[in-house]
């Protein structure tokens, strides 16, 4: 008689516990718990009057959507219930939210700050297109939350995102310095029992891919090196690759495709926004850690994102992220133009 196959099911909590210990696993568990509820809310959004704006403007001067607020409150509440999380820093809040902790809590374990963009891709919320949650876990050093989160991205303990798409996927990278270091990248899919279960381990970004992803409507106001770069991709100058353009406008979704299929996602500086649009701490740092651990690269045009230092928690950065070949080619062109200008 044929033997029944037993496939071991690994949840994201169990995976994190095995690689980074119980405290980090609890933090990841709280994020996964919030993501489950956010996913459900999004799935039923059209039925429950959760589309649209709340009428308020956040610290970035952007209209807050109802789902932005829901996701932010939920993550804050669930992370606040983890004794090892001392504070959170969110795109939606002006400053860090510090949780009151009893004396004993700190003695029992590490202390973390979780930095997040609760719902990335705001312009796509109302139109049933992919959005995501991006997160970064850092250690609280001393007592100063702001100082702790302003440390370089190389010091992130864990980082990742949840993509709310046709299926919900959590992608996680943990620890480690340098490309390929750390525990690698794993992906977990939300199953029918609402568990994030391991569906891919050791995810690797292709060395080169056939897609570029950028808001080309801004091209006229990009620095010339970026325009020439896209032209070089279109003309096949980079290894003869035949590129297609793909741009969703939700970084999590554009990033996820870039991670799996290869190619490059870029949000360059513009005349109006010389430091780009995307936020360093809760958009660029976590995505850069995932991409590097998958063997890809992430730069601000000139330097490695994980070594760019922020002065403020909502600081922005240009971002070029994806397959190693595409990112290095852009870096060469930007540095060459900068060299010629000197
Ligand atoms: P958000 O955090 O307010 O949603 O803004 C970030 C988003 C990214 O997901 C996306 O890559 C980018 O903004 C799109 O910007 P644009 O509409 O200028 O192309
Ligand atoms: Mg965002």
Short mmCIF file of C-alpha atoms and ligand atoms in Angstrom, two decimals:
data_model
loop_
_atom_site.label_atom_id
_atom_site.label_comp_id
_atom_site.label_asym_id
_atom_site.label_seq_id
_atom_site.Cartn_x
_atom_site.Cartn_y
_atom_site.Cartn_z
CA UNK A 1 0.00 0.00 0.00
CA UNK A 2 1.32 3.42 -0.86
CA UNK A 3 2.59 5.39 2.10
CA UNK A 4 0.74 8.66 2.79
CA UNK A 5 3.07 11.62 2.21
CA UNK A 6 3.64 13.77 5.28
CA UNK A 7 4.70 17.29 4.48
CA UNK A 8 5.68 19.28 7.49
CA UNK A 9 3.91 22.58 7.73
CA UNK A 10 6.11 25.44 8.98
CA UNK A 11 4.42 28.63 10.14
CA UNK A 12 6.20 31.98 10.03
CA UNK A 13 6.23 32.02 13.84
CA UNK A 14 7.98 28.62 14.01
CA UNK A 15 10.44 29.62 11.28
CA UNK A 16 11.36 32.84 13.07
CA UNK A 17 11.70 31.07 16.43
CA UNK A 18 14.10 28.54 14.96
CA UNK A 19 16.32 31.17 13.37
CA UNK A 20 16.13 34.14 15.69
CA UNK A 21 14.72 32.90 18.99
CA UNK A 22 11.42 33.21 20.82
CA UNK A 23 11.44 36.97 21.33
CA UNK A 24 11.89 37.86 17.68
CA UNK A 25 9.32 35.18 16.81
CA UNK A 26 6.77 36.88 19.05
CA UNK A 27 7.39 40.17 17.28
CA UNK A 28 6.98 38.54 13.86
CA UNK A 29 3.92 36.71 15.18
CA UNK A 30 2.27 40.01 16.11
CA UNK A 31 2.96 41.41 12.63
CA UNK A 32 1.55 38.24 11.06
CA UNK A 33 -1.50 38.50 13.33
CA UNK A 34 -2.16 42.07 12.21
CA UNK A 35 -1.56 41.11 8.57
CA UNK A 36 -4.23 38.37 8.79
CA UNK A 37 -6.81 40.90 9.94
CA UNK A 38 -5.69 43.53 7.43
CA UNK A 39 -5.94 40.93 4.65
CA UNK A 40 -9.49 40.01 5.71
CA UNK A 41 -10.51 43.66 5.84
CA UNK A 42 -9.08 44.27 2.36
CA UNK A 43 -10.66 41.11 0.93
CA UNK A 44 -14.11 42.28 2.03
CA UNK A 45 -13.46 45.99 1.59
CA UNK A 46 -16.13 46.62 -1.02
CA UNK A 47 -18.79 45.13 1.27
CA UNK A 48 -17.91 47.01 4.43
CA UNK A 49 -17.57 50.69 3.57
CA UNK A 50 -13.83 50.76 4.23
CA UNK A 51 -12.82 52.41 0.98
CA UNK A 52 -12.10 56.13 0.88
CA UNK A 53 -10.38 58.77 2.93
CA UNK A 54 -10.96 59.56 6.59
CA UNK A 55 -10.62 63.28 5.88
CA UNK A 56 -7.35 63.66 7.83
CA UNK A 57 -3.88 64.32 6.49
CA UNK A 58 -0.89 62.39 7.88
CA UNK A 59 2.55 63.66 8.83
CA UNK A 60 3.68 63.34 5.18
CA UNK A 61 0.90 65.71 4.10
CA UNK A 62 -0.99 62.83 2.45
CA UNK A 63 -4.70 62.04 2.73
CA UNK A 64 -5.20 59.16 5.16
CA UNK A 65 -7.31 56.35 3.81
CA UNK A 66 -9.62 54.42 6.15
CA UNK A 67 -7.56 51.29 5.57
CA UNK A 68 -4.31 53.17 6.38
CA UNK A 69 -5.75 54.08 9.76
CA UNK A 70 -7.15 50.60 10.41
CA UNK A 71 -3.82 48.93 9.56
CA UNK A 72 -1.84 51.40 11.65
CA UNK A 73 -4.03 51.01 14.73
CA UNK A 74 -4.02 47.25 14.48
CA UNK A 75 -0.25 46.92 14.14
CA UNK A 76 0.26 49.37 16.99
CA UNK A 77 -2.15 47.47 19.24
CA UNK A 78 -0.80 43.98 18.52
CA UNK A 79 2.86 45.04 18.76
CA UNK A 80 2.08 46.94 21.95
CA UNK A 81 0.96 43.64 23.47
CA UNK A 82 4.40 42.05 22.94
CA UNK A 83 6.47 42.71 26.09
CA UNK A 84 9.72 42.89 24.07
CA UNK A 85 8.50 45.71 21.84
CA UNK A 86 9.23 49.05 23.47
CA UNK A 87 8.08 51.31 20.70
CA UNK A 88 6.89 51.56 17.13
CA UNK A 89 7.66 54.08 14.42
CA UNK A 90 5.03 54.33 11.69
CA UNK A 91 4.65 56.21 8.44
CA UNK A 92 1.30 57.39 9.76
CA UNK A 93 2.55 58.85 13.07
CA UNK A 94 4.61 61.97 13.53
CA UNK A 95 6.92 60.48 16.16
CA UNK A 96 7.61 57.13 17.80
CA UNK A 97 4.85 55.60 19.94
CA UNK A 98 6.49 54.37 23.14
CA UNK A 99 4.72 51.68 25.15
CA UNK A 100 4.75 51.88 28.93
CA UNK A 101 6.68 48.85 30.19
CA UNK A 102 6.92 47.40 33.67
CA UNK A 103 10.42 47.28 35.19
CA UNK A 104 10.56 43.49 34.87
CA UNK A 105 9.78 43.27 31.14
CA UNK A 106 13.15 44.49 29.95
CA UNK A 107 15.02 42.13 32.24
CA UNK A 108 13.44 39.11 30.62
CA UNK A 109 14.58 39.66 27.11
CA UNK A 110 15.75 41.80 24.25
CA UNK A 111 14.01 45.05 23.51
CA UNK A 112 12.88 45.97 20.04
CA UNK A 113 11.46 48.83 18.05
CA UNK A 114 9.33 47.97 15.04
CA UNK A 115 9.31 50.45 12.17
CA UNK A 116 6.58 50.09 9.55
CA UNK A 117 4.54 51.41 6.69
CA UNK A 118 1.19 49.91 7.68
CA UNK A 119 -0.39 50.04 4.23
CA UNK A 120 1.86 50.86 1.32
CA UNK A 121 0.39 51.75 -2.06
CA UNK A 122 -2.31 54.15 -0.89
CA UNK A 123 -3.30 55.13 -4.42
CA UNK A 124 -4.33 51.53 -5.09
CA UNK A 125 -6.45 50.92 -1.99
CA UNK A 126 -9.74 52.02 -3.51
CA UNK A 127 -9.35 50.18 -6.80
CA UNK A 128 -8.83 46.60 -5.61
CA UNK A 129 -5.19 46.52 -6.65
CA UNK A 130 -2.31 45.09 -4.57
CA UNK A 131 -1.19 46.93 -1.45
CA UNK A 132 1.21 45.83 1.28
CA UNK A 133 2.65 46.22 4.76
CA UNK A 134 6.42 46.84 5.11
CA UNK A 135 8.25 46.28 8.40
CA UNK A 136 11.67 46.46 9.98
CA UNK A 137 12.64 45.21 13.45
CA UNK A 138 15.57 46.87 15.19
CA UNK A 139 17.08 46.50 18.64
CA UNK A 140 16.49 49.26 21.16
CA UNK A 141 19.96 50.53 22.06
CA UNK A 142 19.95 52.36 25.37
CA UNK A 143 16.76 54.27 26.00
CA UNK A 144 16.51 56.44 22.92
CA UNK A 145 14.01 55.11 20.39
CA UNK A 146 14.82 57.67 17.69
CA UNK A 147 18.55 57.06 17.97
CA UNK A 148 17.97 53.31 17.73
CA UNK A 149 15.96 53.53 14.52
CA UNK A 150 18.43 55.97 12.94
CA UNK A 151 21.16 53.32 13.06
CA UNK A 152 22.22 51.94 9.64
CA UNK A 153 19.97 49.45 7.89
CA UNK A 154 22.68 46.80 8.17
CA UNK A 155 21.68 46.46 11.83
CA UNK A 156 18.10 45.39 11.22
CA UNK A 157 17.24 42.24 13.14
CA UNK A 158 14.48 41.27 10.76
CA UNK A 159 12.73 42.90 7.84
CA UNK A 160 10.11 42.11 5.28
CA UNK A 161 6.70 42.79 3.88
CA UNK A 162 3.26 41.37 3.38
CA UNK A 163 1.77 41.58 -0.09
CA UNK A 164 -2.03 41.55 -0.17
CA UNK A 165 -2.62 40.19 -3.63
CA UNK A 166 -4.51 37.35 -5.24
CA UNK A 167 -3.00 35.48 -2.29
CA UNK A 168 -1.42 37.11 0.76
CA UNK A 169 2.32 36.48 1.03
CA UNK A 170 4.72 37.43 3.80
CA UNK A 171 8.37 37.71 2.78
CA UNK A 172 10.92 37.71 5.58
CA UNK A 173 14.68 38.22 5.91
CA UNK A 174 16.55 37.99 9.17
CA UNK A 175 19.88 39.31 10.43
CA UNK A 176 23.28 39.22 8.80
CA UNK A 177 25.63 41.73 7.23
CA UNK A 178 26.39 41.93 3.49
CA UNK A 179 24.86 40.45 0.37
CA UNK A 180 23.96 36.80 0.81
CA UNK A 181 24.58 36.91 4.58
CA UNK A 182 21.94 36.33 7.25
CA UNK A 183 19.31 33.66 7.08
CA UNK A 184 18.23 34.25 3.51
CA UNK A 185 14.75 35.08 2.32
CA UNK A 186 11.65 33.00 2.97
CA UNK A 187 8.08 33.43 1.72
CA UNK A 188 4.94 32.37 3.60
CA UNK A 189 1.48 32.15 2.08
CA UNK A 190 -1.72 32.72 4.05
CA UNK A 191 -3.59 29.42 4.02
CA UNK A 192 -7.28 28.62 4.50
CA UNK A 193 -6.75 28.39 8.28
CA UNK A 194 -5.25 31.89 8.20
CA UNK A 195 -1.70 30.73 8.99
CA UNK A 196 1.27 32.08 7.09
CA UNK A 197 2.94 28.83 6.03
CA UNK A 198 6.36 28.47 4.46
CA UNK A 199 6.04 28.14 0.69
CA UNK A 200 9.55 29.13 -0.44
CA UNK A 201 12.87 29.17 1.40
CA UNK A 202 16.19 30.52 0.14
CA UNK A 203 14.48 32.82 -2.38
CA UNK A 204 17.04 34.17 -4.88
CA UNK A 205 16.67 37.14 -7.19
CA UNK A 206 17.90 36.41 -10.74
CA UNK A 207 21.28 38.00 -11.66
CA UNK A 208 19.46 39.91 -14.37
CA UNK A 209 15.80 40.08 -15.41
CA UNK A 210 13.66 41.35 -18.23
CA UNK A 211 11.60 44.02 -16.45
CA UNK A 212 12.11 47.58 -15.39
CA UNK A 213 9.69 49.31 -13.11
CA UNK A 214 9.50 53.08 -12.70
CA UNK A 215 7.01 55.92 -12.96
CA UNK A 216 8.18 57.07 -16.38
CA UNK A 217 5.73 59.97 -16.33
CA UNK A 218 8.37 61.70 -14.17
CA UNK A 219 11.24 60.97 -16.57
CA UNK A 220 11.58 64.56 -17.83
CA UNK A 221 12.49 65.68 -14.32
CA UNK A 222 14.90 62.83 -13.49
CA UNK A 223 18.66 63.44 -13.54
CA UNK A 224 20.06 62.73 -16.99
CA UNK A 225 21.88 59.54 -15.89
CA UNK A 226 18.55 57.88 -15.04
CA UNK A 227 17.06 58.81 -18.41
CA UNK A 228 20.09 57.47 -20.25
CA UNK A 229 19.96 54.34 -18.13
CA UNK A 230 16.39 53.48 -19.10
CA UNK A 231 17.27 54.22 -22.71
CA UNK A 232 20.18 51.78 -22.41
CA UNK A 233 17.82 49.11 -21.07
CA UNK A 234 15.34 49.73 -23.90
CA UNK A 235 18.04 49.56 -26.54
CA UNK A 236 19.33 46.18 -25.33
CA UNK A 237 22.73 47.61 -24.31
CA UNK A 238 22.67 45.65 -21.05
CA UNK A 239 23.57 42.10 -22.04
CA UNK A 240 21.19 42.19 -25.02
CA UNK A 241 18.21 41.74 -22.70
CA UNK A 242 14.82 42.60 -24.15
CA UNK A 243 13.08 44.64 -21.45
CA UNK A 244 9.40 45.13 -20.72
CA UNK A 245 8.01 47.84 -18.46
CA UNK A 246 5.83 46.95 -15.45
CA UNK A 247 4.63 49.53 -12.95
CA UNK A 248 1.83 48.95 -10.46
CA UNK A 249 2.45 51.95 -8.20
CA UNK A 250 2.47 49.82 -5.03
CA UNK A 251 6.11 49.29 -4.19
CA UNK A 252 5.42 46.01 -2.42
CA UNK A 253 3.89 44.54 -5.57
CA UNK A 254 6.48 45.99 -7.94
CA UNK A 255 9.23 44.82 -5.60
CA UNK A 256 7.81 41.30 -5.28
CA UNK A 257 7.80 40.84 -9.05
CA UNK A 258 11.33 42.24 -9.26
CA UNK A 259 12.50 39.84 -6.54
CA UNK A 260 11.05 36.78 -8.25
CA UNK A 261 11.50 37.63 -11.93
CA UNK A 262 14.53 39.91 -11.76
CA UNK A 263 15.10 43.32 -13.30
CA UNK A 264 15.01 46.65 -11.54
CA UNK A 265 12.60 48.86 -9.60
CA UNK A 266 13.56 52.49 -9.37
CA UNK A 267 12.16 55.65 -7.84
CA UNK A 268 14.72 58.30 -8.88
CA UNK A 269 15.14 61.84 -7.58
CA UNK A 270 12.98 64.40 -9.36
CA UNK A 271 13.26 68.18 -9.63
CA UNK A 272 10.45 68.56 -7.10
CA UNK A 273 11.75 65.79 -4.83
CA UNK A 274 15.57 65.72 -5.06
CA UNK A 275 15.70 63.03 -2.36
CA UNK A 276 13.02 60.95 -4.08
CA UNK A 277 9.65 59.92 -2.69
CA UNK A 278 10.19 56.70 -0.79
CA UNK A 279 11.03 56.60 2.90
CA UNK A 280 14.39 55.30 4.02
CA UNK A 281 13.53 53.63 7.34
CA UNK A 282 10.29 51.83 6.60
CA UNK A 283 10.37 51.41 2.82
CA UNK A 284 13.97 51.34 1.57
CA UNK A 285 15.83 49.69 4.49
CA UNK A 286 13.56 46.63 4.84
CA UNK A 287 13.29 46.07 1.08
CA UNK A 288 17.06 46.49 0.71
CA UNK A 289 17.70 43.85 3.36
CA UNK A 290 15.37 41.40 1.62
CA UNK A 291 16.89 42.10 -1.80
CA UNK A 292 20.49 41.79 -0.58
CA UNK A 293 19.81 38.54 1.22
CA UNK A 294 18.25 37.25 -1.99
CA UNK A 295 21.52 38.10 -3.77
CA UNK A 296 20.33 41.35 -5.35
CA UNK A 297 21.34 44.94 -4.61
CA UNK A 298 19.85 48.24 -3.46
CA UNK A 299 21.36 51.72 -3.81
CA UNK A 300 20.27 55.36 -3.57
CA UNK A 301 21.83 55.95 -6.98
CA UNK A 302 25.36 56.14 -5.66
CA UNK A 303 25.68 54.19 -2.44
CA UNK A 304 24.37 51.07 -0.77
CA UNK A 305 20.99 51.81 0.81
CA UNK A 306 21.73 49.90 4.02
CA UNK A 307 24.65 52.26 4.70
CA UNK A 308 22.78 55.50 3.96
CA UNK A 309 22.19 57.25 7.30
CA UNK A 310 18.95 59.01 8.12
CA UNK A 311 18.76 62.17 10.21
CA UNK A 312 15.02 61.95 10.74
CA UNK A 313 12.53 59.09 10.96
CA UNK A 314 10.54 60.15 7.90
CA UNK A 315 13.54 60.85 5.69
CA UNK A 316 13.20 60.06 1.98
CA UNK A 317 15.65 58.48 -0.41
CA UNK A 318 15.96 57.74 -4.10
CA UNK A 319 15.84 53.97 -4.53
CA UNK A 320 17.19 51.61 -7.18
CA UNK A 321 16.68 47.97 -6.22
CA UNK A 322 16.69 44.62 -7.92
CA UNK A 323 18.98 42.27 -9.81
CA UNK A 324 22.68 42.87 -9.31
CA UNK A 325 23.48 43.55 -12.98
CA UNK A 326 20.83 46.21 -13.47
CA UNK A 327 21.58 47.98 -10.18
CA UNK A 328 25.34 48.02 -10.80
CA UNK A 329 24.83 49.36 -14.33
CA UNK A 330 22.77 52.29 -13.01
CA UNK A 331 25.33 53.00 -10.31
CA UNK A 332 28.12 53.14 -12.89
CA UNK A 333 26.16 55.62 -15.00
CA UNK A 334 25.25 57.86 -12.05
CA UNK A 335 28.82 57.90 -10.72
CA UNK A 336 30.22 58.59 -14.18
CA UNK A 337 27.90 61.58 -14.69
CA UNK A 338 28.75 62.85 -11.19
CA UNK A 339 32.46 62.45 -12.00
CA UNK A 340 32.10 64.38 -15.28
CA UNK A 341 30.25 67.20 -13.50
CA UNK A 342 33.12 67.67 -11.03
P1 LIG B 1 2.57 55.50 0.06
O1 LIG B 1 3.42 54.97 1.20
O2 LIG B 1 1.91 56.81 0.40
O3 LIG B 1 1.62 54.50 -0.45
O4 LIG B 1 3.61 55.91 -1.12
C1 LIG B 1 4.53 54.96 -1.56
C2 LIG B 1 4.14 54.44 -2.92
C3 LIG B 1 4.90 53.23 -3.31
O5 LIG B 1 4.20 52.07 -2.96
C4 LIG B 1 4.99 53.35 -4.80
O6 LIG B 1 6.15 52.74 -5.32
C5 LIG B 1 5.04 54.83 -5.01
O7 LIG B 1 4.45 55.42 -3.86
C6 LIG B 1 4.28 55.27 -6.20
O8 LIG B 1 4.43 56.63 -6.37
P2 LIG B 1 3.98 57.36 -7.70
O9 LIG B 1 2.48 57.35 -7.69
O10 LIG B 1 4.56 58.73 -7.59
O11 LIG B 1 4.53 56.58 -8.87
MG1 LIG B 2 4.51 53.57 1.67
#
